[in-house]
Amino acid sequence: MLEIKNLHARVNPEEGEAKAILKGVDLTVPAGEVHAIMGPNGCGKSTLSYVLAGHEGYEVTDGSVSFLGEEMGELEPEERAAKGLFLSFQYPVEIPGVPTLTFLKEAANAQLKARGEGEISAPEFMKFARENAAKLGISSEMLKRPVNVGFSGGEKKRMEIFQAMMLSPKFLILDETDSGLDIDALRVVADGVNALRSPERGMLVITHYQRLLEYLKPDVVHVMADGRIVKTGGPELALELEAEGYEKFTGAAA
Amino acid sequence: MPAVKETIEDVRRLEADKYKYGFTTEIEQEFAPKGLNEDIVRFISEKKGEPQWMLDWRLDAYRRWVEMEEPTWANVHHPKIDYQDAYYYAAPKNAAKYKSLDEVPAELLETYKKLGIPLREAEVLLGVEGAEDRTAAEAREAPKVAVDAVFDSVSVATTFKKELEKAGVIFMPISEALQEYPDLVRQYLGSVVPVTDNYFATLNSAVFSDGSFVYVPPGVRCPMELSTYFRMNAQGTGQFERTLIIADKGAYVSYLEGCTAPMRDENQLHAAVVELVALDDAEIKYSTVQNWWPGDAEGKGGVYNFVTKRADCRGRNSKVSWTQVETGSAITWKYPSCVLRGDNSQGEFYSIAVTNGRQQADTGTKMIHLGRNTKSRIIAKGISAGRSDQTYRGLVSVHAKAEGARNFTQCDSLLIGDQCGAHTVPYIEAKTPKATLEHEATTSKLSDDQLFYARSRGLDEETAVALLVNGFCREVLQELPMEFAVEAQALLKVSLEGSVG
């Protein structure tokens, strides 16, 4: 479903000195599978998520990304979204003055339009929103508030999963969705993510810790170090990392 | 055609297409000769069959104007205006009634269509036989908005007149009011904006062609929103509307003013005067959406919008609320103000000003606290994009007797791109220690993080910008009547097209 080949990327020279961050990432996630990427700070995990979502701050210098058999190339972020890619942000952004549901309805309809499908009706959308909010313990008052404004770290992460539910993407990238969550919130979010698992949907879960993976039970775990995938294994790899740390991999990469 | 020229033509066409309301209607006009002198003033007054006092008033204004200097303090730049190179009067020649819509010239109908005026309403405005009765019947069920369309200088017709008459509300072109209610007009005209107020107001006093007159009698809540569409429709014709709204004791009226203008190559001067009078316990809500031709991407053409708008909260507990969405015009010079004369009177100013391309705007408000316990509130949102330049200029003045006066001011500027400018020039003066004044101001840039976040959810760049800007303006958009809120949001998007990327 998602195929990353020899991907090289650097921070866009516009924003200072061009610094290579991804140095040949190879990764394939088939539909229906959940893959985790673990790795130390600065290894390029978040950069990978931004590059996949089409952030203009990064420049792809080599390699390719194909999604559902189609080259992502220079596609704009909104085109990637319309094709079914969803990024749950590590630091969700606040948008003052724009109610969450207004934002999501605009987004949903923009995606439908881009795919040549009909718009969703307001009552239909509201019903869907209420159902999803209930699953995540989100109050209707929270939905009326501007996007992420005044939310705690945990609430923001919960809203990211809510957004994913509302937009029904084909592929989810979860960038450190577990950071800033206490144990109860983690369970709620993990349940939300698990509810999104399906044979048609792929997921890439980026995390530092094993904690989230206990709930999500990934099919494959990758270790990333210095801009490359340095080891791939089953769920047991996450446990190994938790026990032994990243050192032997970062050492191997250097 | 040489390739370069062809490209230029193509680009020009594109630019033209962007401005949805940039069109001209070809109908015969009756012009006053070009230029301005006493004879022109007399011509205008005579055309309208005005009483002698009105002519004297105009001539007095003209003689004073000749002695005045054009002000230069605003932070705007433009070539010197040649006041002798413009027409000061134009009227649609064909004022006759039509038997049916089929007889109405097609281009007129097209104009109304582009303005978004429903056909049935157009029937009334155009004076089609029997239309008014049919419309009145429908209006009893539908939401009510009365329209007094100023088609160039002469108001073509007035809708819902009968409905309003029943409530005792007078809503008509000021030229008609001069015939039917001369005493009312004479009592209030120039009582808020005196003849000598400023250069452009004085010019307007001399040559104003038409505008709206509203009088709401004591204790009457106007049964519908009143709205006016101003259109400038003759080459080189300056527009000098004069609007006068009076809410008598305990009355309430909400007035909507929406503007679009055809595209022009040469600059068009627009110097309107709006006077509002609120007596004891009366309330006036005045909302504007202004979308005149802003000129092309290089700043060529476009309307010069030099407007004087002022409200006199003359009575105790009176209230006036100005809400404006300013997206058009090449140059805007506009400060809707409130003189808070009555004790406990309130003034409000909610503003969204958008400048893009080469537009310049120097806009804001004045809140003059004269009475005790007077309150004012200013929320101004300025959005600058492209290579535009924008200044918020505001005055909060509390006089010695205005004990217990309170003001809250919030000015927020949003910059899109790095070639535009935003300036805030607040003047605050208090001559009593017993006043409370608060001023907050922020300047921010449209954030790339917000933009990326919105785009990653599927919104294209322009929609994302529009959404962020709408969020930025939310406090003001909420103040607009429903009809305008939707239009204003769409307008923000159109106005900011091409502002990023």
mmCIF file of C-alpha atoms in Angstrom, chain A residues 55-56 76-78 81 86-87 89 94-98 103 107 110-111 148 160 163, chain B residues 447-450 452-461 463 467-468 470-472 474:
data_model
loop_
_atom_site.group_PDB
_atom_site.id
_atom_site.type_symbol
_atom_site.label_atom_id
_atom_site.label_comp_id
_atom_site.label_asym_id
_atom_site.label_seq_id
_atom_site.Cartn_x
_atom_site.Cartn_y
_atom_site.Cartn_z
ATOM 1 C CA HIS A 55 5.608 19.382 3.897
ATOM 2 C CA GLU A 56 7.299 22.095 1.835
ATOM 3 C CA GLU A 76 0.613 18.895 -2.560
ATOM 4 C CA PRO A 77 -0.355 18.041 1.030
ATOM 5 C CA GLU A 78 -4.068 18.388 0.208
ATOM 6 C CA ALA A 81 -4.925 13.891 1.979
ATOM 7 C CA PHE A 86 -3.654 11.127 7.212
ATOM 8 C CA LEU A 87 -0.956 12.427 9.530
ATOM 9 C CA PHE A 89 0.638 15.422 14.337
ATOM 10 C CA GLU A 94 -4.153 25.573 17.153
ATOM 11 C CA ILE A 95 -6.463 27.416 14.767
ATOM 12 C CA PRO A 96 -8.184 30.250 16.640
ATOM 13 C CA GLY A 97 -11.712 31.199 15.631
ATOM 14 C CA VAL A 98 -12.415 28.061 13.581
ATOM 15 C CA PHE A 103 -12.877 22.714 10.101
ATOM 16 C CA ALA A 107 -11.840 19.259 5.088
ATOM 17 C CA ALA A 110 -12.737 19.242 0.116
ATOM 18 C CA GLN A 111 -11.490 15.656 0.035
ATOM 19 C CA ASN A 148 -7.102 22.627 19.469
ATOM 20 C CA GLU A 160 -6.226 13.998 16.196
ATOM 21 C CA GLN A 163 -10.153 13.832 13.042
ATOM 22 C CA SER B 447 1.619 30.805 10.237
ATOM 23 C CA ASP B 448 3.107 28.184 7.912
ATOM 24 C CA ASP B 449 2.392 25.549 10.557
ATOM 25 C CA GLN B 450 -1.315 26.380 10.563
ATOM 26 C CA PHE B 452 0.342 22.990 6.548
ATOM 27 C CA TYR B 453 -1.914 21.536 9.210
ATOM 28 C CA ALA B 454 -5.047 22.640 7.347
ATOM 29 C CA ARG B 455 -3.686 21.441 4.009
ATOM 30 C CA SER B 456 -2.744 18.054 5.424
ATOM 31 C CA ARG B 457 -6.448 17.651 6.177
ATOM 32 C CA GLY B 458 -7.325 18.176 2.535
ATOM 33 C CA LEU B 459 -7.897 21.914 2.175
ATOM 34 C CA ASP B 460 -6.164 23.572 -0.747
ATOM 35 C CA GLU B 461 -3.959 26.532 -0.002
ATOM 36 C CA THR B 463 -9.300 27.571 1.115
ATOM 37 C CA LEU B 467 -10.409 29.516 6.736
ATOM 38 C CA LEU B 468 -7.555 30.858 8.854
ATOM 39 C CA ASN B 470 -12.148 33.749 8.756
ATOM 40 C CA GLY B 471 -11.034 32.427 12.134
ATOM 41 C CA PHE B 472 -8.957 35.549 12.668
ATOM 42 C CA ARG B 474 -14.560 35.634 13.723
#
